[in-house]
Coordinates of C-alpha atoms and ligand atoms in Angstrom, one line a residue:
M1173 CA -41.3 -32.3 2.1
A1174 CA -42.8 -34.3 -0.8
N1175 CA -44.5 -32.3 -3.6
S1176 CA -48.2 -31.9 -3.7
K1177 CA -49.8 -34.5 -6.3
T1178 CA -53.5 -33.1 -5.6
Y1179 CA -52.8 -29.3 -6.6
Q1180 CA -56.3 -27.5 -7.1
R1181 CA -56.8 -23.9 -8.4
P1182 CA -58.2 -21.5 -5.6
N1183 CA -61.7 -20.6 -6.2
I1184 CA -62.9 -16.8 -6.7
V1185 CA -63.5 -16.1 -3.0
R1186 CA -59.8 -17.4 -2.0
R1187 CA -58.4 -15.2 -5.0
F1188 CA -60.0 -12.0 -3.5
I1189 CA -58.8 -13.0 -0.2
V1190 CA -55.3 -13.5 -1.1
A1191 CA -55.5 -10.2 -3.4
L1192 CA -56.9 -8.1 -0.5
M1193 CA -54.5 -9.4 2.3
L1194 CA -51.5 -8.6 -0.2
L1195 CA -52.6 -5.3 -0.8
A1196 CA -53.0 -4.4 2.7
G1197 CA -49.6 -5.4 3.3
L1198 CA -48.1 -3.2 0.6
G1199 CA -45.5 -0.8 2.0
I1200 CA -43.7 2.4 0.6
D1201 CA -41.0 0.2 -0.8
E1202 CA -43.2 -1.5 -3.1
Y1203 CA -44.8 1.5 -4.6
R1204 CA -41.5 3.1 -4.8
A1205 CA -40.5 -0.1 -7.0
A1206 CA -43.4 0.0 -9.1
P1207 CA -42.0 2.6 -11.9
T1208 CA -38.8 0.7 -12.0
W1209 CA -40.9 -2.4 -12.6
A1210 CA -42.7 -0.8 -15.4
A1211 CA -39.7 1.1 -16.7
R1212 CA -37.9 -2.3 -17.0
N1213 CA -40.6 -4.2 -18.5
Y1214 CA -42.5 -1.9 -20.8
G1215 CA -39.3 0.2 -21.5
D1216 CA -39.9 2.2 -24.5
S1217 CA -44.0 2.8 -24.3
S1218 CA -45.4 6.1 -23.5
P1219 CA -46.4 6.8 -19.4
F1220 CA -49.8 6.3 -20.1
S1221 CA -49.7 2.9 -21.9
K1222 CA -46.8 1.9 -19.2
L1223 CA -49.7 2.8 -16.5
V1224 CA -52.1 0.8 -18.2
H1225 CA -50.0 -2.5 -18.6
L1226 CA -48.8 -2.0 -15.0
I1227 CA -52.6 -2.0 -13.8
I1228 CA -53.4 -4.9 -15.9
W1229 CA -50.4 -6.7 -14.8
A1230 CA -51.0 -6.0 -11.2
I1231 CA -54.7 -7.4 -11.6
K1232 CA -53.4 -10.6 -13.2
T1233 CA -50.6 -11.1 -10.6
F1234 CA -52.9 -10.2 -7.4
L1235 CA -56.1 -12.5 -8.8
V1236 CA -54.4 -15.2 -10.8
T1237 CA -50.7 -15.9 -10.6
I1238 CA -49.9 -15.5 -6.9
P1239 CA -53.0 -17.1 -5.6
N1240 CA -52.2 -19.9 -8.0
G1241 CA -48.6 -20.0 -6.7
L1242 CA -49.6 -19.7 -3.3
T1243 CA -51.9 -23.1 -3.1
N1244 CA -49.9 -25.4 -1.0
V1245 CA -47.7 -22.7 0.6
T1246 CA -47.8 -22.0 4.2
F1247 CA -46.1 -19.2 6.1
E1248 CA -44.7 -19.4 9.9
K1249 CA -46.6 -17.3 12.0
T1250 CA -44.1 -14.8 12.3
T1251 CA -41.1 -15.4 9.9
A1252 CA -37.5 -14.8 10.9
Q1253 CA -35.9 -11.6 9.6
I1254 CA -32.2 -13.2 9.9
S1255 CA -31.0 -14.6 6.7
Y1256 CA -30.7 -18.3 5.8
W1257 CA -27.2 -18.0 5.8
L1258 CA -26.8 -15.8 9.0
S1259 CA -28.6 -18.9 10.9
A1260 CA -25.3 -20.8 10.9
E1261 CA -23.0 -20.3 13.7
N1262 CA -20.7 -17.3 13.5
P1263 CA -16.9 -17.8 14.8
L1264 CA -16.6 -14.6 15.4
H1265 CA -19.9 -13.6 16.9
N1266 CA -19.3 -10.5 19.2
H1267 CA -15.5 -10.7 18.7
P1268 CA -13.4 -10.2 20.7
W1269 CA -16.0 -9.0 23.3
D1270 CA -17.3 -12.5 24.4
N1271 CA -13.9 -13.5 25.7
Q1272 CA -12.4 -10.2 26.5
P1273 CA -15.2 -7.8 27.6
N1274 CA -12.8 -5.2 28.4
A1275 CA -10.5 -5.3 25.4
P1276 CA -9.0 -2.0 24.3
L1277 CA -9.4 -0.6 21.2
P1278 CA -5.7 0.1 19.7
T1279 CA -5.0 3.9 19.4
E1280 CA -2.8 3.5 16.5
A1281 CA -2.7 1.3 13.4
D1282 CA -1.1 1.2 9.9
V1283 CA -4.5 0.4 8.1
V1284 CA -8.1 0.8 9.4
V1285 CA -10.8 -1.2 7.5
I1286 CA -14.0 -0.1 8.0
G1287 CA -16.7 -2.8 7.4
A1288 CA -16.2 -6.7 7.8
G1289 CA -18.4 -8.0 4.7
F1290 CA -16.7 -10.0 1.5
T1291 CA -14.5 -6.5 1.0
G1292 CA -13.3 -5.8 4.5
S1293 CA -12.7 -9.5 5.2
A1294 CA -10.7 -9.9 1.9
C1295 CA -8.8 -7.0 2.9
A1296 CA -7.9 -8.5 6.1
Y1297 CA -6.9 -11.9 4.3
H1298 CA -4.5 -10.5 2.1
W1299 CA -3.0 -8.0 4.6
S1300 CA -2.2 -11.3 6.8
K1301 CA -0.4 -12.9 3.7
Q1302 CA 1.7 -9.9 2.7
S1303 CA 2.6 -7.7 5.9
T1304 CA 3.5 -7.8 9.5
G1305 CA 2.2 -4.1 10.0
K1306 CA -1.1 -3.9 12.1
M1307 CA -4.3 -3.5 10.5
V1308 CA -7.7 -3.1 12.4
V1309 CA -10.9 -4.1 11.1
L1310 CA -14.1 -2.4 12.6
E1311 CA -17.6 -3.3 11.9
M1312 CA -20.6 -1.9 13.3
N1313 CA -22.7 -5.0 13.9
E1314 CA -21.3 -8.5 13.0
A1315 CA -18.9 -9.8 10.5
A1316 CA -21.1 -10.8 7.3
S1317 CA -24.2 -9.0 8.6
G1318 CA -24.5 -6.7 5.6
A1319 CA -25.3 -7.8 2.1
S1320 CA -22.5 -10.4 2.5
G1321 CA -24.4 -12.7 4.7
R1322 CA -28.0 -11.9 3.3
N1323 CA -27.4 -12.4 -0.7
E1324 CA -28.1 -15.0 -3.0
G1325 CA -25.1 -17.1 -2.7
V1326 CA -24.0 -17.1 -6.2
V1327 CA -19.8 -16.7 -6.6
V1328 CA -20.2 -14.7 -10.2
M1329 CA -17.7 -14.3 -12.8
G1330 CA -18.4 -10.8 -12.8
R1331 CA -21.5 -9.5 -15.1
F1332 CA -21.2 -10.2 -18.6
F1333 CA -19.2 -8.3 -21.0
S1334 CA -22.3 -6.7 -23.3
Y1335 CA -24.0 -5.6 -19.8
V1336 CA -21.2 -3.8 -18.6
K1337 CA -20.7 -2.1 -21.6
K1338 CA -24.4 -1.2 -22.2
M1339 CA -24.7 0.4 -18.9
M1340 CA -21.5 2.0 -19.3
S1341 CA -22.5 3.5 -22.8
L1342 CA -25.6 4.6 -21.5
N1343 CA -23.9 6.6 -18.5
L1344 CA -21.3 8.1 -20.8
S1345 CA -23.9 9.8 -22.6
T1346 CA -24.4 11.8 -19.6
T1347 CA -20.8 12.2 -18.4
R1348 CA -19.0 12.3 -21.5
E1349 CA -21.4 14.3 -23.8
D1350 CA -18.4 15.6 -25.6
L1351 CA -18.1 12.1 -27.5
S1352 CA -19.9 10.9 -30.3
A1353 CA -22.0 7.7 -30.0
P1354 CA -19.2 5.3 -32.0
Q1355 CA -16.7 7.0 -29.3
R1356 CA -18.7 6.5 -26.4
S1357 CA -19.2 2.8 -27.7
A1358 CA -15.7 2.3 -28.2
M1359 CA -14.7 3.7 -24.4
A1360 CA -17.8 1.5 -23.1
K1361 CA -16.1 -1.7 -24.8
K1362 CA -12.7 -0.7 -23.2
F1363 CA -14.4 -0.6 -19.7
A1364 CA -15.8 -3.7 -20.2
R1365 CA -12.9 -5.5 -21.1
A1366 CA -11.2 -4.4 -18.0
Y1367 CA -14.1 -5.3 -15.7
V1368 CA -14.4 -8.8 -17.1
A1369 CA -10.6 -9.7 -17.2
A1370 CA -10.6 -8.5 -13.3
A1371 CA -13.5 -10.5 -12.7
Y1372 CA -12.2 -13.8 -14.3
R1373 CA -9.0 -13.8 -12.3
N1374 CA -11.2 -12.7 -9.0
A1375 CA -13.1 -15.8 -9.5
D1376 CA -10.2 -18.2 -10.1
M1377 CA -8.5 -16.6 -6.9
I1378 CA -11.4 -17.3 -5.1
E1379 CA -11.5 -21.1 -6.0
Q1380 CA -7.7 -21.4 -5.3
T1381 CA -7.8 -19.8 -2.0
I1382 CA -10.4 -22.0 -1.0
Q1383 CA -8.7 -25.1 -2.1
N1384 CA -5.1 -23.9 -0.6
E1385 CA -6.7 -22.7 2.9
G1386 CA -9.0 -25.6 3.1
F1387 CA -12.0 -23.2 3.7
E1388 CA -15.4 -25.2 4.4
V1389 CA -17.5 -22.7 2.8
E1390 CA -20.0 -24.9 0.7
Y1391 CA -18.3 -24.3 -2.8
A1392 CA -19.7 -25.9 -5.9
R1393 CA -18.7 -24.6 -9.3
N1394 CA -21.5 -25.7 -11.3
G1395 CA -22.4 -22.5 -13.1
W1396 CA -25.3 -20.0 -13.2
V1397 CA -28.4 -20.4 -15.3
Q1398 CA -30.5 -17.5 -16.5
G1399 CA -33.7 -18.8 -17.5
D1400 CA -35.4 -16.1 -19.6
F1401 CA -34.5 -14.0 -22.6
A1402 CA -37.8 -14.0 -24.2
S1403 CA -38.7 -10.5 -23.9
Q1404 CA -35.3 -9.1 -25.4
P1405 CA -35.2 -11.6 -28.7
G1406 CA -31.7 -11.7 -30.1
Y1407 CA -29.9 -10.2 -27.2
L1408 CA -28.6 -13.3 -25.9
A1409 CA -27.2 -14.7 -28.8
E1410 CA -25.5 -11.1 -29.5
S1411 CA -24.3 -10.9 -26.2
V1412 CA -22.6 -14.2 -26.3
Q1413 CA -21.2 -13.6 -29.6
E1414 CA -19.8 -10.2 -28.3
S1415 CA -18.3 -11.6 -25.4
A1416 CA -16.6 -14.7 -27.4
N1417 CA -15.2 -11.9 -29.9
E1418 CA -13.3 -10.3 -27.1
G1419 CA -12.0 -13.6 -26.1
F1420 CA -14.3 -13.9 -22.8
N1421 CA -16.1 -17.3 -23.1
D1422 CA -17.8 -18.0 -19.8
W1423 CA -21.1 -16.8 -20.9
I1424 CA -22.7 -19.0 -23.5
E1425 CA -26.5 -19.6 -24.7
I1426 CA -27.7 -23.2 -24.1
E1427 CA -30.9 -25.4 -25.3
G1428 CA -33.6 -25.6 -22.9
T1429 CA -32.9 -29.3 -22.5
Q1430 CA -29.5 -28.9 -21.5
A1431 CA -30.8 -26.2 -19.0
E1432 CA -33.3 -28.9 -17.7
D1433 CA -30.3 -31.3 -16.8
L1434 CA -28.4 -28.6 -15.1
T1435 CA -31.1 -27.3 -12.9
G1436 CA -34.1 -29.2 -13.3
M1437 CA -36.3 -26.3 -14.7
P1438 CA -38.4 -27.7 -17.4
T1439 CA -37.6 -25.2 -19.8
G1440 CA -38.5 -26.8 -23.0
N1441 CA -36.4 -26.5 -26.3
D1442 CA -37.9 -23.1 -27.7
V1443 CA -36.9 -21.3 -24.5
V1444 CA -33.4 -19.1 -24.6
V1445 CA -31.5 -19.7 -21.8
G1446 CA -28.0 -18.0 -20.6
Y1447 CA -25.4 -20.2 -18.8
S1448 CA -22.4 -18.6 -17.1
Q1449 CA -20.3 -21.5 -17.0
K1450 CA -17.8 -21.0 -14.3
A1451 CA -20.0 -19.2 -11.6
A1452 CA -20.3 -21.0 -8.4
T1453 CA -22.3 -21.3 -5.0
W1454 CA -21.3 -21.1 -1.6
H1455 CA -22.4 -20.0 1.8
P1456 CA -21.6 -16.4 1.7
A1457 CA -21.1 -15.9 5.3
K1458 CA -19.0 -18.6 5.9
W1459 CA -16.6 -17.4 3.2
V1460 CA -16.5 -14.0 5.0
W1461 CA -15.8 -15.8 8.5
A1462 CA -13.2 -18.1 7.1
L1463 CA -11.2 -15.2 5.7
L1464 CA -11.5 -13.1 8.8
S1465 CA -10.9 -15.8 11.1
K1466 CA -7.6 -16.7 9.0
A1467 CA -6.8 -13.0 9.3
V1468 CA -7.0 -12.8 12.9
S1469 CA -5.2 -15.8 13.5
S1470 CA -2.1 -13.8 12.6
D1471 CA -0.6 -11.1 14.5
S1472 CA -1.2 -8.5 11.9
V1473 CA -5.0 -8.4 11.7
S1474 CA -7.2 -7.3 14.9
F1475 CA -11.2 -7.4 14.3
F1476 CA -13.9 -5.6 16.7
S1477 CA -17.3 -6.2 15.9
R1478 CA -20.2 -3.9 17.2
T1479 CA -17.7 -0.7 16.7
R1480 CA -19.3 1.8 14.5
V1481 CA -17.1 4.3 12.8
W1482 CA -18.9 7.5 13.0
K1483 CA -16.3 10.1 11.1
V1484 CA -13.0 9.7 9.4
T1485 CA -10.8 13.2 9.5
D1486 CA -7.6 13.9 7.4
E1487 CA -5.0 14.8 10.3
G1488 CA -2.0 15.3 7.6
D1489 CA 0.2 12.3 8.1
H1490 CA -2.8 9.9 9.3
Y1491 CA -6.4 9.8 9.8
A1492 CA -8.4 10.1 12.9
I1493 CA -11.0 7.4 12.8
Q1494 CA -13.7 8.0 15.5
T1495 CA -15.5 5.1 16.5
T1496 CA -18.3 4.2 19.4
R1497 CA -15.1 2.9 21.4
G1498 CA -12.6 5.5 20.7
V1499 CA -10.6 7.2 18.2
I1500 CA -7.8 5.3 16.1
H1501 CA -5.1 6.9 14.4
A1502 CA -4.0 5.2 11.3
K1503 CA -1.7 6.0 7.9
Y1504 CA -4.3 4.2 5.6
V1505 CA -8.1 3.6 5.6
I1506 CA -10.1 1.3 3.5
N1507 CA -13.7 2.0 3.3
A1508 CA -15.4 -1.4 2.5
T1509 CA -18.7 0.0 3.4
E1510 CA -20.5 -0.6 0.1
S1511 CA -24.5 0.4 0.4
Y1512 CA -23.5 2.0 3.8
T1513 CA -20.8 4.5 2.4
A1514 CA -23.0 7.7 2.0
K1515 CA -23.9 7.8 5.6
L1516 CA -20.2 8.1 6.3
H1517 CA -19.0 10.1 3.3
P1518 CA -21.8 12.4 2.3
E1519 CA -20.1 13.2 -1.0
F1520 CA -21.2 9.8 -2.3
H1521 CA -24.8 10.6 -1.6
S1522 CA -26.6 10.0 -5.0
K1523 CA -23.2 8.7 -6.3
L1524 CA -23.4 5.6 -4.7
S1525 CA -26.8 4.4 -4.2
A1526 CA -28.5 1.6 -1.8
I1527 CA -30.5 -0.6 -3.7
Q1528 CA -32.6 -2.9 -1.7
T1529 CA -33.5 -6.7 -2.6
H1530 CA -36.0 -8.8 -1.2
A1531 CA -35.1 -12.5 0.0
A1532 CA -36.9 -15.3 1.8
F1533 CA -36.2 -19.0 2.8
A1534 CA -39.0 -21.6 2.6
E1535 CA -38.7 -25.3 3.6
G1536 CA -39.5 -28.0 0.8
G1537 CA -39.8 -26.8 -2.7
P1538 CA -39.8 -28.5 -6.0
D1539 CA -38.3 -32.0 -5.7
A1540 CA -36.6 -31.4 -9.5
M1541 CA -35.0 -28.2 -8.8
K1542 CA -31.2 -29.3 -8.4
Q1543 CA -28.8 -28.3 -5.5
D1544 CA -25.6 -26.2 -5.9
M1545 CA -26.8 -24.1 -9.0
G1546 CA -27.6 -20.5 -9.4
M1547 CA -30.7 -20.1 -11.2
G1548 CA -33.0 -17.0 -12.3
G1549 CA -36.5 -16.9 -13.8
P1550 CA -37.4 -13.9 -15.6
N1551 CA -38.2 -11.6 -12.6
S1552 CA -36.6 -13.7 -9.8
W1553 CA -33.6 -15.6 -8.5
F1554 CA -33.9 -18.9 -6.6
G1555 CA -31.5 -21.4 -5.4
K1556 CA -32.1 -25.2 -3.9
H1557 CA -30.5 -26.2 -0.2
P1558 CA -30.7 -29.4 1.6
S1559 CA -33.9 -28.2 3.7
G1560 CA -35.5 -25.7 1.1
V1561 CA -35.4 -23.0 -1.2
I1562 CA -33.6 -19.3 -1.0
M1563 CA -35.3 -16.8 -3.3
G1564 CA -35.3 -13.3 -4.1
T1565 CA -36.7 -10.4 -6.3
G1566 CA -36.6 -6.5 -6.6
A1567 CA -34.2 -3.4 -7.0
T1568 CA -35.7 -0.5 -4.9
H1569 CA -33.7 2.5 -4.6
V1570 CA -33.5 3.6 -0.6
P1571 CA -32.3 6.4 1.1
P1572 CA -29.1 6.0 2.7
N1573 CA -30.1 5.8 6.0
Q1574 CA -32.0 2.8 5.1
A1575 CA -28.9 0.9 4.0
G1576 CA -28.9 -2.2 5.5
V1577 CA -32.2 -2.1 7.4
I1578 CA -34.2 -5.2 7.0
K1579 CA -37.7 -5.0 5.4
Q1580 CA -40.2 -7.7 5.1
S1581 CA -42.4 -7.9 2.1
R1582 CA -45.1 -10.7 2.0
F1583 CA -45.7 -9.3 -1.5
L1584 CA -42.5 -10.0 -3.1
T1585 CA -42.1 -13.2 -1.1
S1586 CA -45.6 -14.4 -2.8
F1587 CA -44.3 -13.0 -6.1
C1588 CA -41.1 -15.2 -6.0
I1589 CA -43.1 -18.3 -5.0
S1590 CA -45.2 -17.7 -7.9
E1591 CA -42.4 -17.6 -10.1
I1592 CA -41.0 -20.9 -8.9
Q1593 CA -44.3 -22.5 -9.2
N1594 CA -44.9 -21.3 -12.6
I1595 CA -41.6 -22.6 -13.6
F1596 CA -41.5 -26.1 -11.5
G1597 CA -45.1 -27.0 -10.9
N1598 CA -46.7 -26.4 -7.8
S1599 CA -44.6 -28.2 -4.9
R1600 CA -45.1 -27.9 -1.0
M1601 CA -43.4 -25.1 0.7
H1602 CA -43.5 -23.2 4.2
V1603 CA -41.9 -19.8 4.5
T1604 CA -39.7 -19.7 7.6
R1605 CA -37.6 -16.4 6.8
E1606 CA -38.0 -13.3 4.9
W1607 CA -35.4 -10.5 4.9
S1608 CA -33.8 -7.9 2.6
C1609 CA -30.6 -6.1 2.0
T1610 CA -29.0 -3.5 -0.2
A1611 CA -26.4 -3.7 -2.7
G1612 CA -24.4 -0.6 -3.7
F1613 CA -24.9 0.7 -7.1
T1614 CA -23.3 3.6 -9.3
D1615 CA -25.1 5.2 -11.7
D1616 CA -22.9 3.7 -14.6
E1617 CA -23.2 0.1 -12.6
F1618 CA -19.3 -0.2 -12.8
P1619 CA -17.2 -0.5 -9.6
I1620 CA -15.3 1.9 -7.9
I1621 CA -11.8 0.8 -6.3
G1622 CA -9.1 3.5 -5.5
L1623 CA -8.5 6.5 -3.8
I1624 CA -11.1 9.0 -2.5
D1625 CA -8.8 11.8 -1.7
D1626 CA -5.5 12.5 -2.9
K1627 CA -3.6 10.9 -0.1
R1628 CA -4.2 7.4 1.5
Q1629 CA -7.9 6.6 1.8
Y1630 CA -9.5 4.0 -0.3
I1631 CA -12.7 2.5 -1.1
I1632 CA -13.9 -0.6 -2.8
A1633 CA -17.5 -0.4 -3.7
G1634 CA -20.0 0.1 -6.4
M1635 CA -20.1 -3.7 -7.1
C1636 CA -24.0 -3.6 -8.2
G1637 CA -25.1 -6.6 -6.7
S1638 CA -21.9 -8.8 -8.0
G1639 CA -19.7 -8.3 -5.2
S1640 CA -18.4 -11.8 -5.3
G1641 CA -17.3 -11.1 -8.6
V1642 CA -15.2 -8.1 -7.7
H1643 CA -14.1 -8.2 -3.9
F1644 CA -11.5 -10.5 -3.7
N1645 CA -9.3 -9.3 -6.4
G1646 CA -10.2 -5.6 -5.7
A1647 CA -9.3 -6.2 -2.0
R1648 CA -5.8 -7.9 -3.3
H1649 CA -5.4 -4.5 -5.6
V1650 CA -5.8 -2.1 -2.7
I1651 CA -3.6 -4.1 -0.4
N1652 CA -0.9 -4.2 -3.0
K1653 CA -1.1 -0.4 -3.6
I1654 CA -0.7 0.1 0.1
L1655 CA 2.4 -2.0 0.5
N1656 CA 3.9 -0.7 -2.8
L1657 CA 3.9 -4.3 -4.3
D1658 CA 4.6 -4.5 -8.0
E1659 CA 1.8 -6.9 -9.5
P1660 CA -0.4 -6.7 -12.6
D1661 CA -2.7 -3.8 -12.2
D1662 CA -6.4 -5.3 -12.5
Y1663 CA -8.3 -1.9 -11.6
P1664 CA -6.5 0.8 -13.5
E1665 CA -7.4 4.2 -12.3
E1666 CA -8.7 5.7 -15.5
F1667 CA -11.6 2.8 -15.5
F1668 CA -12.0 2.1 -11.6
S1669 CA -10.9 5.6 -9.8
P1670 CA -13.8 7.1 -7.7
T1671 CA -13.3 10.5 -9.5
R1672 CA -15.2 8.9 -12.3
V1673 CA -18.4 9.3 -9.9
L1674 CA -17.2 11.9 -7.8
D1675 CA -15.9 14.2 -10.3
P1676 CA -16.4 12.9 -13.6
T1677 CA -15.2 16.4 -15.2
N1678 CA -11.6 15.9 -14.0
H1679 CA -11.4 12.2 -14.1
C1680 CA -8.6 10.8 -16.4
W1681 CA -10.8 9.0 -19.0
P1682 CA -9.2 6.0 -20.8
T1683 CA -7.9 7.3 -24.6
I1684 CA -10.1 6.0 -27.4
D1685 CA -8.0 4.0 -30.0
Ligands
FAD1475 C1 -30.6 -10.1 -1.7 C2 -28.9 -9.9 -2.2 C3 -28.7 -10.9 -3.2 C4 -27.5 -11.1 -3.7 N1 -27.1 -11.7 -4.3 C5 -25.5 -11.9 -4.8 C6 -25.1 -12.9 -5.2 O1 -25.7 -14.3 -5.5 N2 -23.7 -13.1 -5.8 C7 -23.0 -11.8 -5.6 O2 -21.9 -11.9 -6.0 N3 -23.7 -10.5 -4.9 C8 -24.8 -10.7 -4.4 N4 -25.3 -9.6 -3.9 C9 -24.5 -8.6 -3.6 C10 -23.5 -8.8 -2.8 O3 -23.9 -9.0 -1.5 C11 -22.5 -7.7 -2.3 O4 -22.1 -6.8 -3.7 C12 -21.5 -7.7 -1.4 O5 -22.1 -8.7 -0.4 C13 -21.0 -6.6 -1.1 O6 -19.7 -7.0 0.1 P1 -19.5 -5.5 1.1 O7 -18.3 -6.5 1.8 O8 -18.7 -4.7 0.1 O9 -20.6 -5.1 1.6 P2 -21.2 -5.4 2.8 O10 -21.5 -7.0 2.8 O11 -22.5 -4.8 3.0 O12 -20.6 -4.8 4.0 C14 -20.7 -3.7 4.5 C15 -20.1 -3.8 6.1 O13 -20.0 -2.4 6.6 C16 -20.3 -2.5 7.8 N5 -20.3 -0.8 8.2 C17 -20.9 0.2 7.4 N6 -21.0 1.3 7.8 C18 -20.0 1.1 8.9 C19 -19.7 2.0 9.9 N7 -20.0 3.3 9.7 N8 -18.7 1.4 10.9 C20 -18.6 0.2 10.9 N9 -19.0 -0.6 9.9 C21 -20.0 -0.2 8.9 C22 -21.6 -2.9 7.4 O14 -22.2 -3.4 8.7 C23 -21.6 -4.2 6.8 O15 -21.1 -5.3 7.4 C24 -26.5 -9.8 -3.6 C25 -27.3 -8.6 -2.7 C26 -28.2 -8.7 -2.3 C27 -28.9 -7.5 -1.3

């Protein structure tokens, strides 16, 4: 689809029509997201001032920004709710039921993994490489049907050092009131070090695995450009320096012209741009299917889709895993259920929250936008693909029973489009897909990897929208623990144990030097 050369601004009537249609389509989640938006953008101002800013922003967005952005844009009459990634052929579709409709569920296993996204399939992969014992992977829908098959498709180097430190430091003021501010900062620094070191290794392990196994997952390691730090003057330079001081050199600042070369974004020289050099892009669902297919081809892993786990009961020397197809007894359980966890384990209610993000796919898009690059604007992210653009925005807290539920938002799609058009200039787009998904967030925005009881039940979660930066190394770690393998410990309990969020008072915190 070629770019339009005849872009004309809509007239006032058209602007009101667009605004009224968007307003009529707003749902509870958009209203729920408004305070988060105001807090993020007008942080330190008073509630009244935030409200005034929000109203002015809304008038401008509904009557100016979005109507301008939607010129040249059309929508499929009924947009599909299936993500761009999940429209590809799933080699494990309805596994094993398509080929063996009466396949019996095993009654015993060494390990049961609940969930088949990035995390569950990585557990299966590592197990198949290390053990001849029996692992059963249970998935209530299809492999990759959760966040892993509905995301942006960027393989991140984890979150950058300063961000991890900032979020942890903020949270320590609640969980560790006994510490002074400098002590909290020192402890947060240790957390950030542990996280980023493990994330860097995770990224390299993923690349190695793709190469060694010959996985065809559309992997390209060209980096990820975050296009706007204008609202936080000085922050990018500080964050780059702070990372570099710790020996973490992936996150750098680049000039606008370099960003334009990489992404096609006409940023201009005065814009401050962050660049994660070793981030990559891939087909996230194909990654899940490749890992799981490899694991299932061994004798040690079996996978059952469309099999929901209702309950996990500790029965002494084993767990009883109750499913929609019968009970399995297993010595170990790994919860790879991320934002869905609180439905299965109520103790995670309000400790591991489901945060919903909206995404959409449009055919066409800016000719200048480069493929195989992660990109972000001030309030949204986007990526170019052979037939169009994937885009997304939003971070809305939803109740546990809404985890994974797909909600479409025409307002958020339009908002993303207007941001892309604003950056790249207006291009022709036809929106065919709109979906959403939830990521699992802890309050300190730091993952939890370890035992959730004092026995043999593990969790890997709280990856806070950066699961590609944690899951593979995290799964390796848990499998090594189960098999008692002596390997470097990338996820020490003092940082990653779930007790940090479940019972902070009794968590064994790291010491401060
Ligand atoms: C819109 C969006 C964009 C994102 N973009 C990126 C990105 O570009 N890069 C990145 O690194 N991260 C991104 N993320 C986050 C990333 O997708 C997640 O961190 C990652 O997918 C988590 O993987 P997971 O396997 O732990 O969880 P999920 O993929 O959510 O898998 C959990 C699985 O468990 C299953 N399950 C749950 N409960 C049960 C049960 N009781 N019984 C059986 N099965 C169960 C679910 O059906 C699901 O398939 C994004 C997230 C969203 C929402």
